[in-house]
Amino acid sequence: MSIRTVTFDAVIVGGGGAGMRASLQLAQSGFKTALISKVFPTRSHTVSAQGGITCAIASSDPNDDWRWHMYDTVKGSDYIGDQDAVEYMCSVGPEAVFELEHMGLPFSRTEEGRIYQRPFGGQSKNYGEGGQAARTCAAADRTGHALLHTLYQQNVKHNTQFYSEWLAVELVQNAQGQVCGVIALCIETGEVVFFKSKATVFATGGAGRIYASTTNALINTGDGMGMALRAGVPAQDIEMWQFHPTGIYGAGTLVTEGCRGEGGYLINKDGERFMERYAPNAKDLAGRDVVARSMMMEILDGRGCGPNGDHVLLKLDHLGEEVLHSRLPGICELSKTFAHVDPVKAPVPVVPTCHYMMGGIPANIHGQALRLSGGHDGDDQIIDGLFAVGEVACVSVHGANRLGGNSLLDLVVFGRAAGLHIEDALRQGMTQAEPSSDDVDKAMARMRRWNDSDKGDSVTDLRKELQQTMQNHFGVFRKGDLMAEGVKKLADLRERIAGAHLTDKSNAFNTARVEALELDNLLEVAEATAIAAVGRTESRGAHSRYDFPDRDDENWLCHSIYDPLTKQLGKRAVNFAPKTVETFQPKVRTY
Amino acid sequence: MKVSIYRYNPETDREPYMQDYEVDIAGKDLMVLDVLALIKDRDSSLTYRRSCREGVCGSDGMNINGKNGLACITPLSEVAPGVLEGKKPLVVRPLPGLPVIRDLAVDMTMFYNQYEKVKPYLINETPAPAIERLQTPEDRAKIDGLYECILCACCSTSCPSFWWNPEKFLGPAALLQSYRFLADSRDQATTERLGHLDDPFSLFRCRGIMNCVSVCPKGLNPTRAIGHIRSMLLERAV
């Protein structure tokens, strides 16, 4: 089967913050670049980020230091963040944030005219010794929207070639394991095209939709991770899923940690500010994993709110109407729409909700994707032609638990770094890896499978079943036997999804086909998550097990590596060698 | 409840038609998007865009019982009296004035073209400082109510002037963006921006009908922004 081929120096898959920061870098450099996005770029999930971008720009505190930010991030990661990568992100961060401001990002301001910074969870001054820091740069509570639109605007200015509403379907890999580009589907017409490229950059975001309840957009189906796993690329730390403490009860929509940064706090059914018991110093601004677990303990101990006692309340009314309307206007809107509560008058019902994929495609600080020799236990090998940035990548700057405000920083710092690296590599004569026609044909198999399907379960039913399985078996608290059951259910789902039925075979804007292709990706990410979660026999960061309640540094102070070909879990060393500061040694993590 | 939806598949339909569905909402005040999802669960061919499902990405602008809005933040109780109770049908059509690709998905090319025409990016040629450019909170407040636009196109596709002249009249969304940069103390291209608007169509086809204001799901006011640009053009002329 022959298909149309288009050729580029670089193809970026995903039009969120990371993808558009990378494409901007490359568009400015004049290399032939395409950005493929399954939605118009400003519909990407970055738009939903609220509270801000954490970075030591020394506005709120003139003495702030990126090393303090680094300390917080390493501690927040429960010590499996790679220290060279965290060092890079925190030290380069200010430059990357100032660039955004120069591009026009409408940050909120201080009286001095500088960028406004608010306190966020897990932030400290002076390596945890100097009290709460205020390090999260904000545009009211719409920072992601402001950032994404600013990046889109700059890409318009620099004439980036967009392929909007094109869905990347499969990586094209040759016999040597080099990545040669991607197959993508034009949603509007149904045309399938091979995007041949020297560099293929995955900036496809997370996969929160593997869970039934998530803050994530409907489009967050793990397309990049799914394509990577099918191509034999491993997933790193994929058991690490962040549950955000404050998803609106019932709806799942996010209310920012900035609410607590501005002085809001959580209460149980007795009106008690319970975080004082769990984290006496940081209280409501402890790490997200700590706060989410504390909330679940309150609920499980019978101190939850509402007729079913299944949520807690976020109290904001004491902040006053003026602060709420100027600093948290979006939250006021969302609360009224989805919780039918005006935060000026009443507390907002909230519950921990799946929010962020800390794991992903292992990558170095240049965005180069990695695999291990021997599958899951050998040395790092760079995968020629493949890059990963943003949530789909695991560099790893977030380790076992991401700090609030660090994801937007991750996007711009590593989107930019990958762009710079590719620009440089292209200048030095980076070559195109050539696929055979069989290699391209192989990448078409999945499209053909769905197009030829004539019976089987419905995509919707299977998706719901998968989401409920993840919700029930791999939630905030995990248990070996319950997870093993989940793994079995997923194996069964894999068989049924392989025989599922796409009823609508039309070409024009066929969203049923898009959803079918997304289901394959959800399955890959869900299964990787499940097997890695069973395999990591300890509790660390967001991964919390009843049967292994303690952190086990002797055996698990390392990354997990899930090899999709053998479904085995291996280990990969964490980097403890930053270049300019001393190593932060693992300590007991308290807030 | 009864739901009536505009259907059109270019591969099989000669012309568009309205299809009726009976949906059990169990008395719940669902969002319109939730109702569409219930229908899509059993008729996967129903086509619409959606992403964030919380009113910030602007994907699911559509015409709901005659008024443009975002399906994901429009509860049935706010559509029209009687809809939630099942006394009146929910009627969903694509945004008016743009070519329909399929069902509720419209071709937004014209809308995006107008957006790009206003140079929707900060123009400041002075070398950037080592830190951020400073801006007072008062100056920053001048772009509140402007930068929040989500490009859903609810406003422009409710504007009769845009329906008549979608290629020459920029429409409320693009003009709001234009003023977002005119009002930004960091932007230096005021003269150039105003110059591009000073013709009979680009801006002056706005007749102050204010449909844009009444439909904007983010509560923004393009008509007021257009008024500000008019004043700037006028000042420039004298």
CSV table of N, CA and C in Angstrom, one decimal, chain B residues 91-181:
chain,number,residue,atom,x,y,z
B,91,VAL,N,-32.2,21.9,20.8
B,91,VAL,CA,-31.9,22.0,19.3
B,91,VAL,C,-30.5,22.5,19.1
B,92,VAL,N,-29.7,21.6,18.5
B,92,VAL,CA,-28.3,21.9,18.4
B,92,VAL,C,-27.9,22.0,16.9
B,93,ARG,N,-27.3,23.1,16.5
B,93,ARG,CA,-26.8,23.3,15.1
B,93,ARG,C,-25.4,23.8,15.2
B,94,PRO,N,-24.7,23.7,14.0
B,94,PRO,CA,-23.3,24.2,14.0
B,94,PRO,C,-23.3,25.8,14.1
B,95,LEU,N,-22.2,26.3,14.4
B,95,LEU,CA,-22.1,27.8,14.4
B,95,LEU,C,-22.5,28.3,13.1
B,96,PRO,N,-23.3,29.4,13.0
B,96,PRO,CA,-23.8,29.9,11.7
B,96,PRO,C,-22.7,30.6,11.0
B,97,GLY,N,-22.9,30.6,9.6
B,97,GLY,CA,-22.1,31.5,8.8
B,97,GLY,C,-20.7,30.9,8.3
B,98,LEU,N,-20.4,29.8,8.9
B,98,LEU,CA,-19.1,29.1,8.4
B,98,LEU,C,-19.5,27.8,7.7
B,99,PRO,N,-18.7,27.4,6.7
B,99,PRO,CA,-19.0,26.2,6.0
B,99,PRO,C,-19.0,25.0,6.9
B,100,VAL,N,-20.0,24.1,6.8
B,100,VAL,CA,-20.0,22.9,7.6
B,100,VAL,C,-19.2,21.8,7.0
B,101,ILE,N,-18.3,21.2,7.8
B,101,ILE,CA,-17.6,20.1,7.3
B,101,ILE,C,-18.4,18.8,7.5
B,102,ARG,N,-18.9,18.6,8.7
B,102,ARG,CA,-19.7,17.5,9.0
B,102,ARG,C,-20.5,17.7,10.3
B,103,ASP,N,-21.8,17.5,10.3
B,103,ASP,CA,-22.6,17.7,11.5
B,103,ASP,C,-22.3,19.1,12.2
B,104,LEU,N,-21.8,19.0,13.4
B,104,LEU,CA,-21.6,20.3,14.2
B,104,LEU,C,-20.1,20.8,14.0
B,105,ALA,N,-19.3,20.2,13.2
B,105,ALA,CA,-18.0,20.7,13.0
B,105,ALA,C,-17.9,21.6,11.8
B,106,VAL,N,-17.5,22.9,12.0
B,106,VAL,CA,-17.5,23.8,10.9
B,106,VAL,C,-16.0,24.1,10.5
B,107,ASP,N,-15.9,24.6,9.3
B,107,ASP,CA,-14.6,25.0,8.8
B,107,ASP,C,-14.2,26.4,9.3
B,108,MET,N,-13.2,26.5,10.2
B,108,MET,CA,-13.0,27.7,10.8
B,108,MET,C,-11.9,28.6,10.2
B,109,THR,N,-11.5,28.1,8.9
B,109,THR,CA,-10.4,28.8,8.3
B,109,THR,C,-10.6,30.3,8.2
B,110,MET,N,-11.8,30.7,7.7
B,110,MET,CA,-12.0,32.2,7.6
B,110,MET,C,-11.8,32.9,8.9
B,111,PHE,N,-12.3,32.3,10.0
B,111,PHE,CA,-12.2,32.9,11.3
B,111,PHE,C,-10.7,33.0,11.7
B,112,TYR,N,-9.9,32.0,11.5
B,112,TYR,CA,-8.5,32.0,11.9
B,112,TYR,C,-7.8,33.0,11.0
B,113,ASN,N,-8.2,33.1,9.7
B,113,ASN,CA,-7.5,34.1,8.8
B,113,ASN,C,-7.6,35.5,9.3
B,114,GLN,N,-8.9,35.8,9.8
B,114,GLN,CA,-9.1,37.2,10.3
B,114,GLN,C,-8.3,37.4,11.5
B,115,TYR,N,-8.1,36.4,12.4
B,115,TYR,CA,-7.3,36.5,13.6
B,115,TYR,C,-5.9,36.8,13.2
B,116,GLU,N,-5.4,36.1,12.2
B,116,GLU,CA,-3.9,36.3,11.8
B,116,GLU,C,-3.7,37.7,11.2
B,117,LYS,N,-4.7,38.2,10.6
B,117,LYS,CA,-4.6,39.5,9.9
B,117,LYS,C,-4.2,40.6,10.9
B,118,VAL,N,-4.7,40.6,12.1
B,118,VAL,CA,-4.4,41.7,13.1
B,118,VAL,C,-3.0,41.6,13.7
B,119,LYS,N,-2.2,40.7,13.2
B,119,LYS,CA,-0.9,40.5,13.8
B,119,LYS,C,-1.0,40.3,15.3
B,120,PRO,N,-1.6,39.1,15.7
B,120,PRO,CA,-1.9,38.9,17.0
B,120,PRO,C,-0.7,38.4,17.9
B,121,TYR,N,0.3,39.3,17.9
B,121,TYR,CA,1.5,39.0,18.7
B,121,TYR,C,2.1,40.4,19.1
B,122,LEU,N,2.8,40.3,20.2
B,122,LEU,CA,3.4,41.5,20.8
B,122,LEU,C,4.5,42.0,19.8
B,123,ILE,N,4.5,43.3,19.5
B,123,ILE,CA,5.6,43.9,18.7
B,123,ILE,C,6.3,44.9,19.5
B,124,ASN,N,7.6,44.6,19.8
B,124,ASN,CA,8.4,45.5,20.5
B,124,ASN,C,9.8,45.3,20.1
B,125,GLU,N,10.3,46.3,19.4
B,125,GLU,CA,11.6,46.2,18.7
B,125,GLU,C,12.8,46.5,19.6
B,126,THR,N,12.5,47.1,20.8
B,126,THR,CA,13.7,47.5,21.6
B,126,THR,C,14.3,46.2,22.2
B,127,PRO,N,15.6,46.2,22.3
B,127,PRO,CA,16.2,44.9,22.8
B,127,PRO,C,15.7,44.6,24.2
B,128,ALA,N,15.4,43.3,24.4
B,128,ALA,CA,14.8,42.9,25.6
B,128,ALA,C,15.8,43.0,26.8
B,129,PRO,N,15.3,43.4,27.9
B,129,PRO,CA,16.3,43.4,29.1
B,129,PRO,C,16.6,42.0,29.6
B,130,ALA,N,17.5,41.9,30.5
B,130,ALA,CA,17.9,40.6,31.0
B,130,ALA,C,16.8,40.0,31.9
B,131,ILE,N,16.0,40.8,32.4
B,131,ILE,CA,14.8,40.3,33.1
B,131,ILE,C,13.6,40.6,32.3
B,132,GLU,N,12.4,40.5,33.0
B,132,GLU,CA,11.2,40.8,32.3
B,132,GLU,C,11.1,42.3,32.0
B,133,ARG,N,10.3,42.7,31.0
B,133,ARG,CA,9.9,44.1,30.8
B,133,ARG,C,9.0,44.5,31.9
B,134,LEU,N,9.2,45.6,32.5
B,134,LEU,CA,8.3,46.0,33.6
B,134,LEU,C,7.0,46.5,33.1
B,135,GLN,N,5.9,46.3,33.9
B,135,GLN,CA,4.6,46.8,33.6
B,135,GLN,C,3.9,47.0,34.9
B,136,THR,N,3.3,48.2,35.1
B,136,THR,CA,2.6,48.5,36.3
B,136,THR,C,1.3,47.6,36.4
B,137,PRO,N,0.9,47.3,37.6
B,137,PRO,CA,-0.4,46.6,37.7
B,137,PRO,C,-1.6,47.3,37.0
B,138,GLU,N,-1.5,48.7,37.0
B,138,GLU,CA,-2.6,49.5,36.4
B,138,GLU,C,-2.5,49.2,34.9
B,139,ASP,N,-1.3,49.2,34.3
B,139,ASP,CA,-1.2,49.0,32.8
B,139,ASP,C,-1.6,47.6,32.5
B,140,ARG,N,-1.2,46.6,33.4
B,140,ARG,CA,-1.6,45.2,33.2
B,140,ARG,C,-3.1,45.1,33.2
B,141,ALA,N,-3.7,45.8,34.1
B,141,ALA,CA,-5.2,45.7,34.2
B,141,ALA,C,-5.9,46.1,32.9
B,142,LYS,N,-5.2,46.9,32.1
B,142,LYS,CA,-5.9,47.4,30.8
B,142,LYS,C,-6.1,46.2,29.9
B,143,ILE,N,-5.4,45.1,30.0
B,143,ILE,CA,-5.6,44.0,29.1
B,143,ILE,C,-6.5,42.9,29.7
B,144,ASP,N,-7.0,43.1,30.9
B,144,ASP,CA,-8.0,42.2,31.5
B,144,ASP,C,-9.2,42.4,30.7
B,145,GLY,N,-9.9,41.3,30.4
B,145,GLY,CA,-11.1,41.3,29.6
B,145,GLY,C,-10.8,41.3,28.1
B,146,LEU,N,-9.5,41.1,27.8
B,146,LEU,CA,-9.1,41.1,26.4
B,146,LEU,C,-8.3,39.8,26.1
B,147,TYR,N,-7.3,39.5,27.0
B,147,TYR,CA,-6.4,38.4,26.7
B,147,TYR,C,-7.1,37.0,26.9
B,148,GLU,N,-8.3,37.0,27.6
B,148,GLU,CA,-8.9,35.8,28.0
B,148,GLU,C,-9.6,35.1,26.8
B,149,CYS,N,-9.7,35.7,25.7
B,149,CYS,CA,-10.4,35.1,24.5
B,149,CYS,C,-9.9,33.7,24.2
B,150,ILE,N,-10.8,32.8,24.0
B,150,ILE,CA,-10.4,31.4,23.7
B,150,ILE,C,-10.6,31.0,22.2
B,151,LEU,N,-10.9,31.9,21.4
B,151,LEU,CA,-11.0,31.7,19.9
B,151,LEU,C,-12.1,30.6,19.6
B,152,CYS,N,-13.2,30.7,20.3
B,152,CYS,CA,-14.3,29.7,20.1
B,152,CYS,C,-15.1,30.1,18.9
B,153,ALA,N,-15.1,31.4,18.5
B,153,ALA,CA,-15.8,31.9,17.4
B,153,ALA,C,-17.3,32.1,17.6
B,154,CYS,N,-17.7,31.9,18.9
B,154,CYS,CA,-19.2,32.2,19.2
B,154,CYS,C,-19.5,33.6,18.8
B,155,CYS,N,-18.7,34.6,19.0
B,155,CYS,CA,-19.0,36.0,18.8
B,155,CYS,C,-19.1,36.3,17.3
B,156,SER,N,-18.0,36.0,16.6
B,156,SER,CA,-17.9,36.3,15.2
B,156,SER,C,-19.0,35.7,14.3
B,157,THR,N,-19.4,34.4,14.7
B,157,THR,CA,-20.4,33.7,13.9
B,157,THR,C,-21.8,34.1,14.4
B,158,SER,N,-21.9,35.0,15.4
B,158,SER,CA,-23.3,35.5,15.7
B,158,SER,C,-23.4,36.9,15.2
B,159,CYS,N,-22.4,37.4,14.5
B,159,CYS,CA,-22.4,38.8,14.0
B,159,CYS,C,-22.9,39.0,12.6
B,160,PRO,N,-24.0,39.6,12.4
B,160,PRO,CA,-24.5,39.8,11.0
B,160,PRO,C,-23.5,40.5,10.1
B,161,SER,N,-22.7,41.4,10.6
B,161,SER,CA,-21.7,42.1,9.8
B,161,SER,C,-20.7,41.0,9.3
B,162,PHE,N,-20.3,40.1,10.2
B,162,PHE,CA,-19.4,39.0,9.8
B,162,PHE,C,-20.0,38.1,8.8
B,163,TRP,N,-21.3,37.8,8.9
B,163,TRP,CA,-22.0,36.9,8.0
B,163,TRP,C,-21.9,37.5,6.6
B,164,TRP,N,-22.2,38.9,6.5
B,164,TRP,CA,-22.2,39.5,5.1
B,164,TRP,C,-20.8,39.6,4.6
B,165,ASN,N,-19.8,40.0,5.4
B,165,ASN,CA,-18.5,40.2,4.9
B,165,ASN,C,-17.4,39.5,5.6
B,166,PRO,N,-17.5,38.2,5.6
B,166,PRO,CA,-16.5,37.4,6.4
B,166,PRO,C,-15.1,37.6,6.0
B,167,GLU,N,-14.9,38.1,4.7
B,167,GLU,CA,-13.5,38.2,4.3
B,167,GLU,C,-13.0,39.6,4.5
B,168,LYS,N,-13.9,40.6,4.5
B,168,LYS,CA,-13.4,42.0,4.7
B,168,LYS,C,-13.5,42.5,6.1
B,169,PHE,N,-14.6,42.2,6.7
B,169,PHE,CA,-14.8,42.6,8.1
B,169,PHE,C,-14.1,41.6,9.1
B,170,LEU,N,-13.3,42.1,9.9
B,170,LEU,CA,-12.4,41.3,10.7
B,170,LEU,C,-13.2,40.5,11.7
B,171,GLY,N,-14.3,41.0,12.2
B,171,GLY,CA,-15.2,40.3,13.2
B,171,GLY,C,-14.7,40.6,14.6
B,172,PRO,N,-15.7,40.4,15.5
B,172,PRO,CA,-15.4,40.8,16.9
B,172,PRO,C,-14.2,40.1,17.5
B,173,ALA,N,-14.0,38.8,17.2
B,173,ALA,CA,-12.9,38.1,17.9
B,173,ALA,C,-11.5,38.7,17.5
B,174,ALA,N,-11.3,38.9,16.2
B,174,ALA,CA,-10.1,39.4,15.8
B,174,ALA,C,-9.9,40.9,16.2
B,175,LEU,N,-10.9,41.6,16.3
B,175,LEU,CA,-10.8,43.0,16.7
B,175,LEU,C,-10.5,43.1,18.2
B,176,LEU,N,-11.1,42.2,19.0
B,176,LEU,CA,-10.8,42.1,20.4
B,176,LEU,C,-9.3,41.8,20.6
B,177,GLN,N,-8.7,40.9,19.8
B,177,GLN,CA,-7.3,40.6,19.8
B,177,GLN,C,-6.5,41.8,19.4
B,178,SER,N,-6.9,42.5,18.4
B,178,SER,CA,-6.2,43.7,18.0
B,178,SER,C,-6.1,44.7,19.1
B,179,TYR,N,-7.2,44.9,19.8
B,179,TYR,CA,-7.2,45.9,20.9
B,179,TYR,C,-6.4,45.3,22.1
B,180,ARG,N,-6.3,44.0,22.3
B,180,ARG,CA,-5.5,43.4,23.3
B,180,ARG,C,-4.1,43.9,23.2
B,181,PHE,N,-3.6,44.0,22.0
B,181,PHE,CA,-2.2,44.4,21.8
B,181,PHE,C,-2.1,46.0,21.8
